[in-house]
PDB file of C-alpha atoms in Angstrom:
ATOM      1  CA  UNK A 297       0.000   0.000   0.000  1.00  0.00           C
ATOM      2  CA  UNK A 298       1.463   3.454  -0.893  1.00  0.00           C
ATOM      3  CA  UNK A 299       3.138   5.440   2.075  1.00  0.00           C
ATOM      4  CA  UNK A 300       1.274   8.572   3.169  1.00  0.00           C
ATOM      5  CA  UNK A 301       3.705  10.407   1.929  1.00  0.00           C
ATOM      6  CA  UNK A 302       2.652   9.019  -1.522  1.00  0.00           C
ATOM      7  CA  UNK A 303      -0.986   9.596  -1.201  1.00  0.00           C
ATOM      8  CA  UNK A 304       0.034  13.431  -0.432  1.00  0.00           C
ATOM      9  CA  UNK A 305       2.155  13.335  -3.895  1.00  0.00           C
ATOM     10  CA  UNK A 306      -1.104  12.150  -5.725  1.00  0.00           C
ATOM     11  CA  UNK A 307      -2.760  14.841  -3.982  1.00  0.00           C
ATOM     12  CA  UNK A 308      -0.518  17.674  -4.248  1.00  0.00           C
ATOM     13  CA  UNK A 309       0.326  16.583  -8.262  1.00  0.00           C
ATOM     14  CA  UNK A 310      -3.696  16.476  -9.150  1.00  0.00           C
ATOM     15  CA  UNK A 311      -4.303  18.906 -11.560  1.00  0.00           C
ATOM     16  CA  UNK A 312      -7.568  20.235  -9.090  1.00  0.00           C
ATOM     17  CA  UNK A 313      -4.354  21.581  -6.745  1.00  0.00           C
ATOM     18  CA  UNK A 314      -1.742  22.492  -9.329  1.00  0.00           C
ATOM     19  CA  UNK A 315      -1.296  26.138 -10.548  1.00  0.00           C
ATOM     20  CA  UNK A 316       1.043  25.745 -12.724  1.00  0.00           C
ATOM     21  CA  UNK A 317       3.755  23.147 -14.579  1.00  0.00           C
ATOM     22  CA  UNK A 318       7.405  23.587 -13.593  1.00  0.00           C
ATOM     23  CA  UNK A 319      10.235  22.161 -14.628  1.00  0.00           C
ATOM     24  CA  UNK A 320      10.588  20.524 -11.422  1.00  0.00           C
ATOM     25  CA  UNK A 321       7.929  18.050 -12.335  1.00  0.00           C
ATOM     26  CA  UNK A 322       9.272  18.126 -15.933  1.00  0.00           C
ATOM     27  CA  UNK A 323      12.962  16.424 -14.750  1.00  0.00           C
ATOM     28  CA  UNK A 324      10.644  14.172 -11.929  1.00  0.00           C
ATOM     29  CA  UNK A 325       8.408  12.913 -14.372  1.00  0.00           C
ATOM     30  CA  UNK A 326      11.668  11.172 -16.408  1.00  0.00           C
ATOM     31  CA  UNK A 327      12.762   9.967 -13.174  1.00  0.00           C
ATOM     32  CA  UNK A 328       9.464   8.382 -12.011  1.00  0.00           C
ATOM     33  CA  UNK A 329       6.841   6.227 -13.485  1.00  0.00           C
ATOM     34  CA  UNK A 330       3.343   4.178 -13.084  1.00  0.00           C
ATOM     35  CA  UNK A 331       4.273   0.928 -14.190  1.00  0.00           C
ATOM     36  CA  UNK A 332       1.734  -1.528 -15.458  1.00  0.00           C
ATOM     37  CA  UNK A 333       1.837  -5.344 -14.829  1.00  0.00           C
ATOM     38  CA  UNK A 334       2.943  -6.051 -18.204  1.00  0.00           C
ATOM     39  CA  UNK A 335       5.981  -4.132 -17.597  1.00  0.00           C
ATOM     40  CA  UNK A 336       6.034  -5.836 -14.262  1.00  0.00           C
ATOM     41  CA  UNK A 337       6.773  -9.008 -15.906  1.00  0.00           C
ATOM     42  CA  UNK A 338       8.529  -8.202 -18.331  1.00  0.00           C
ATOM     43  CA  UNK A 339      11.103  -7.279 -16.085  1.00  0.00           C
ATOM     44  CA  UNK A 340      11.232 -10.317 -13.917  1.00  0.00           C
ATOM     45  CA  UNK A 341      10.546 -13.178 -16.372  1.00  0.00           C
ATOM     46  CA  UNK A 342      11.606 -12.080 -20.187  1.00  0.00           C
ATOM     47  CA  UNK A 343      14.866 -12.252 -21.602  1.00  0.00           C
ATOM     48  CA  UNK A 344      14.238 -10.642 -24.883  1.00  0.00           C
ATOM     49  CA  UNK A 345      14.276  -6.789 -25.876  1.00  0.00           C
ATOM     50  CA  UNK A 346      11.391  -5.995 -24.019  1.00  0.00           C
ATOM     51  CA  UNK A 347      12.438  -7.795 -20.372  1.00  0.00           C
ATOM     52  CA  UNK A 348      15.687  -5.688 -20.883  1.00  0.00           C
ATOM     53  CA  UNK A 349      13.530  -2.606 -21.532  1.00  0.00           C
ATOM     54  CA  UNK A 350      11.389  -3.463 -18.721  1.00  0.00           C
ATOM     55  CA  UNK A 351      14.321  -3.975 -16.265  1.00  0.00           C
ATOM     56  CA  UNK A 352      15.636  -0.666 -16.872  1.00  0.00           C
ATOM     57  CA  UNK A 353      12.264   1.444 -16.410  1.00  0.00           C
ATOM     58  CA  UNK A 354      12.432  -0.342 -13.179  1.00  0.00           C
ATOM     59  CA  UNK A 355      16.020   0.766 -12.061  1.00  0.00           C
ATOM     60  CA  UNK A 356      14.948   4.272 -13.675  1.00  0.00           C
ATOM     61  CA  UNK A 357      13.251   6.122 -10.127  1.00  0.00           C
ATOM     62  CA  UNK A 358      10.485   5.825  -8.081  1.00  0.00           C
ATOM     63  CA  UNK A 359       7.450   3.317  -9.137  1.00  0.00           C
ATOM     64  CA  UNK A 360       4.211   3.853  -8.758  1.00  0.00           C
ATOM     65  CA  UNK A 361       0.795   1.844  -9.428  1.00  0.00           C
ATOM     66  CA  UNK A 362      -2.483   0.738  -8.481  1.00  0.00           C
ATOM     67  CA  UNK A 363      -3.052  -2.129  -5.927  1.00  0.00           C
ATOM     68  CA  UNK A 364      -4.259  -4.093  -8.397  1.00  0.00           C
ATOM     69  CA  UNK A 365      -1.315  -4.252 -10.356  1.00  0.00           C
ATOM     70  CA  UNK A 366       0.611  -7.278  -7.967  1.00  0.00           C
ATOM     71  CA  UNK A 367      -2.557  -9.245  -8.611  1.00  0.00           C
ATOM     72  CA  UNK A 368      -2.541  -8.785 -12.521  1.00  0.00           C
ATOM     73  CA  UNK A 369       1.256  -9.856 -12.758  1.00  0.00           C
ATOM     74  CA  UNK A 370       0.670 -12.420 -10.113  1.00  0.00           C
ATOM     75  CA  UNK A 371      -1.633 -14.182 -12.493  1.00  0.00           C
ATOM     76  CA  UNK A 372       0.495 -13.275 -15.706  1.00  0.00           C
ATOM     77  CA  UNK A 373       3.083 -15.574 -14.014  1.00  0.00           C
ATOM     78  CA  UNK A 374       0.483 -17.980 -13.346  1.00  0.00           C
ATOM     79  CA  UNK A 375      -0.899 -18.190 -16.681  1.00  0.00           C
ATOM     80  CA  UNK A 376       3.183 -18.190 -18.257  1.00  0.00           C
ATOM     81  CA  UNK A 377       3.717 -21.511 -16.078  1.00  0.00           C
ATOM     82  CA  UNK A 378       0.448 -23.496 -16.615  1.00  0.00           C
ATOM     83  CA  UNK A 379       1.045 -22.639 -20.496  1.00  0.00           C
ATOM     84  CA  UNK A 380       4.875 -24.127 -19.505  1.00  0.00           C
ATOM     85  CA  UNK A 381       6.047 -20.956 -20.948  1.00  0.00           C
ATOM     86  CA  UNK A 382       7.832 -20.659 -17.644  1.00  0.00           C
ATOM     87  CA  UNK A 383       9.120 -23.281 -14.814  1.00  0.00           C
ATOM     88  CA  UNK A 384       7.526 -23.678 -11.271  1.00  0.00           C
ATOM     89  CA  UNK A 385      10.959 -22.780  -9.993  1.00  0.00           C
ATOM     90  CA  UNK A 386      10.871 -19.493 -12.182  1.00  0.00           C
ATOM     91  CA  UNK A 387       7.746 -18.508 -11.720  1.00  0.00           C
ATOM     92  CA  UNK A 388       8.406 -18.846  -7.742  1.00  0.00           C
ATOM     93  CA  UNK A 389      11.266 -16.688  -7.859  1.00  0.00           C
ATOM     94  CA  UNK A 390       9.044 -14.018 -10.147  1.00  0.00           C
ATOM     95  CA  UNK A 391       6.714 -13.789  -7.748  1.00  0.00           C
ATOM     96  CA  UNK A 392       9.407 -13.500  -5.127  1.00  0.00           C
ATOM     97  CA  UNK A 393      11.007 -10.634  -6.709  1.00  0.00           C
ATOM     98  CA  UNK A 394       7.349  -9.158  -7.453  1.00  0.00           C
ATOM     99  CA  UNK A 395       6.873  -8.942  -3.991  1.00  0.00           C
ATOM    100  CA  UNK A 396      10.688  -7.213  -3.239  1.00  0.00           C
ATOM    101  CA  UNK A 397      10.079  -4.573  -5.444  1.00  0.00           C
ATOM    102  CA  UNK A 398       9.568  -0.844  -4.265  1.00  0.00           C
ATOM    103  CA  UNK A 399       6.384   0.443  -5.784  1.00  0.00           C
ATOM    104  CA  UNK A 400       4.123   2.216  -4.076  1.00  0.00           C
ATOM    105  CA  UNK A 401       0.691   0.905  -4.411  1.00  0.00           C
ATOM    106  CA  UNK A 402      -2.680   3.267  -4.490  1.00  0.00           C
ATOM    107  CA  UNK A 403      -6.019   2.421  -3.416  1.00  0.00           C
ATOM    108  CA  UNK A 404      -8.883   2.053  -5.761  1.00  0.00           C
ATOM    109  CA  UNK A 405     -11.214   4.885  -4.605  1.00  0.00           C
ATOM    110  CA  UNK A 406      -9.972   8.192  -5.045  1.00  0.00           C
ATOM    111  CA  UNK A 407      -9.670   7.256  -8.760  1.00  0.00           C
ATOM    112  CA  UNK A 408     -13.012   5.494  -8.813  1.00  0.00           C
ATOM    113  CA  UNK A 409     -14.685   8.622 -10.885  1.00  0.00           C
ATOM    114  CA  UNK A 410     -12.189   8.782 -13.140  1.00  0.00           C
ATOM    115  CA  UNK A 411     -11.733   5.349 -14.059  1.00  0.00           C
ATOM    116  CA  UNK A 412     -16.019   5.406 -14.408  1.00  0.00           C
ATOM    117  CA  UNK A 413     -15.213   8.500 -16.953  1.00  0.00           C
ATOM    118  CA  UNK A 414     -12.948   6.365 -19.307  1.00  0.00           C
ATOM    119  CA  UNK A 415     -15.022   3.024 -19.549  1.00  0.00           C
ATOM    120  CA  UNK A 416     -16.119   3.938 -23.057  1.00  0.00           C
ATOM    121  CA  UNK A 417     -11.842   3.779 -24.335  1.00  0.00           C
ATOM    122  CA  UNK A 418     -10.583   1.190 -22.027  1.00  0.00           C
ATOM    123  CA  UNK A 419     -10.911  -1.220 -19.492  1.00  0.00           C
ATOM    124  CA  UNK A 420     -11.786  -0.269 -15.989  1.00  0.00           C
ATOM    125  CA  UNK A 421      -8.347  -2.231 -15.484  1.00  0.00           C
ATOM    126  CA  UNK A 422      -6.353  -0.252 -17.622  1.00  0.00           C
ATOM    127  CA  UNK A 423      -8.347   2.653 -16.458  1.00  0.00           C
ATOM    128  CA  UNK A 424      -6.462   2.527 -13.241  1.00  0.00           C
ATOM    129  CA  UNK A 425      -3.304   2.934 -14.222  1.00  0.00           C
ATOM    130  CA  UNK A 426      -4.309   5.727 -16.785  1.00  0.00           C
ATOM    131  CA  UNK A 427      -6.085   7.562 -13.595  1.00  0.00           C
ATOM    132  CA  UNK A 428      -3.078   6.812 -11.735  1.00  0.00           C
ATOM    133  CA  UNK A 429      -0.512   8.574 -14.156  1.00  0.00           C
ATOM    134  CA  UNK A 430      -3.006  11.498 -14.951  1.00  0.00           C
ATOM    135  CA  UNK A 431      -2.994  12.035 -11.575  1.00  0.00           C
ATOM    136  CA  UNK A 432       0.641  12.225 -10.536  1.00  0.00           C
ATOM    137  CA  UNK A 433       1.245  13.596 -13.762  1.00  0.00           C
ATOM    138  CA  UNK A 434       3.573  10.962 -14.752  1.00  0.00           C
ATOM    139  CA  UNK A 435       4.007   8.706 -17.447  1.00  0.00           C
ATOM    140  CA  UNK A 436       2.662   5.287 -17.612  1.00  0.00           C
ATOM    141  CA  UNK A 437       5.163   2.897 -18.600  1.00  0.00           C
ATOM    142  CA  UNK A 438       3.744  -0.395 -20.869  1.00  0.00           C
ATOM    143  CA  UNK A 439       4.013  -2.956 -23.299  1.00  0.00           C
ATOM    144  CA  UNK A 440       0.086  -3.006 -24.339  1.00  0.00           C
ATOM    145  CA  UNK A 441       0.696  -1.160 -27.796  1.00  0.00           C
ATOM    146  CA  UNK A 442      -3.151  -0.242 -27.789  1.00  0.00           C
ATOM    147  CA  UNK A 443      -3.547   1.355 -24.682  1.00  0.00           C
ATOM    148  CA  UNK A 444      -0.529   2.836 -25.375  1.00  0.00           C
ATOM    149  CA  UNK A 445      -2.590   4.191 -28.294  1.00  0.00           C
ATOM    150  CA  UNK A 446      -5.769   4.951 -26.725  1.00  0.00           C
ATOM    151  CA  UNK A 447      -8.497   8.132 -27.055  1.00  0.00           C
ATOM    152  CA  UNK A 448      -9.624  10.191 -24.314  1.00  0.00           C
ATOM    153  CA  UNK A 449      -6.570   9.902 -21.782  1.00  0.00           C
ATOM    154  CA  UNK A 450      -4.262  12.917 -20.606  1.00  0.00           C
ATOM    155  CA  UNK A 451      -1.221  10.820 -19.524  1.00  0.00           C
ATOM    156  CA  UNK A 452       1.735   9.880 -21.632  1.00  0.00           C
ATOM    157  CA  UNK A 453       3.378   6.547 -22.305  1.00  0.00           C
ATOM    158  CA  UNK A 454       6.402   4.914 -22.130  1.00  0.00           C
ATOM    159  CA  UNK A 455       6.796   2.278 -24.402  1.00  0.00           C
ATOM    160  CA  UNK A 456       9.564   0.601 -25.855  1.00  0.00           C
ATOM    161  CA  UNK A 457      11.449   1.372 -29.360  1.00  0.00           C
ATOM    162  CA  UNK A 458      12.379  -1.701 -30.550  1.00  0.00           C
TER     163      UNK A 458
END
C-alpha cells in the first residue's frame, strides 16, 4: 500500500491543486513512473528486448501503481507456467522478486470517478493505471501497444522502441 507520503504526492500533483507546470515536475516525471503489470513481468521473467527494456524502467526512479497491479502480474506468471512458458521454480522466484520490489501501491477509490469517466476507451483495469498517471502527472510505462494508443486519456506513455 502506498506510504502517506505518496498519497500526499497524488494529492498535491492532481491537476484540481496544481497552478502551474514547472520544470521541477518536468525532470521528476523522467525519473518516475506508473508501471503496469505487463511491464512488471517483463522485467522479472523475459529475456528478450522488451524484459531488458522493462528492467531498466524499473532501475529508472520511483514506481508507482495501483493495488491491483501485484494481482494482474501475479496471475500473468500464473498463466506463463500453466502454459509451460515458464518453470515452477521461475515462476516462484518471479513472484518472489514481485513482492521485493519498491512500488508504491494506491487504493482504488480516489480514482473510482475517473476510471467510471474512461469506460467507453478502455478497461476499468487499464483505467487505473491511466487515472493513476493522470494524476501524478507521470508517465505510464507499458508494453500493451493499444492502450498505449488509446483516445480520451491525458497521460503519456512509455513504451519501448524496438
Amino acid at each position: 500500500m502506498a506510504t502517506a507520503g505518496a498519497h500526499k504526492k497524488a494529492r498535491d500533483t492532481d491537476s484540481r491543486f496544481l497552478q502551474a507546470d514547472t520544470g521541477k515536475q518536468k525532470r521528476r516525471a523522467a525519473l518516475s513512473t506508473v508501471v503496469d503489470s505487463s511491464v512488471l513481468v517483463a522485467a522479472l521473467v523475459d529475456t528478450g528486448p522488451h524484459g531488458a527494456w522493462a528492467e531498466t524502467v524499473l532501475g529508472g526512479g520511483s514506481l508507482y501503481a495501483p493495488e491491483l497491479a501485484r494481482v494482474e502480474a501475479t496471475n500473468i506468471l500464473r498463466r506463463l507456467e500453466r502454459a509451460k512458458q515458464i518453470t515452477t521454480p521461475e515462476a516462484n522466484a518471479a513472484r518472489n522478486d514481485l513482492m521485493q520490489l519498491d512500488i508504491a501501491l494506491f487504493p482504488f477509490e480516489p480514482f473510482a470517478d475517473r476510471i467510471w469517466e474512461l469506460r467507453h476507451n478502455i478497461t476499468s483495469y487499464d483505467a487505473w493505471y491511466v487515472a493513476l498517471a493522470e494524476a501524478l502527472k507521470l508517465p505510464l510505462a507499458t508494453l500493451d501497444e493499444p492502450l498505449s494508443k488509446s483516445n480520451s486519456v491525458a497521460c503519456a506513455f512509455l513504451t519501448p522502441r524496438l
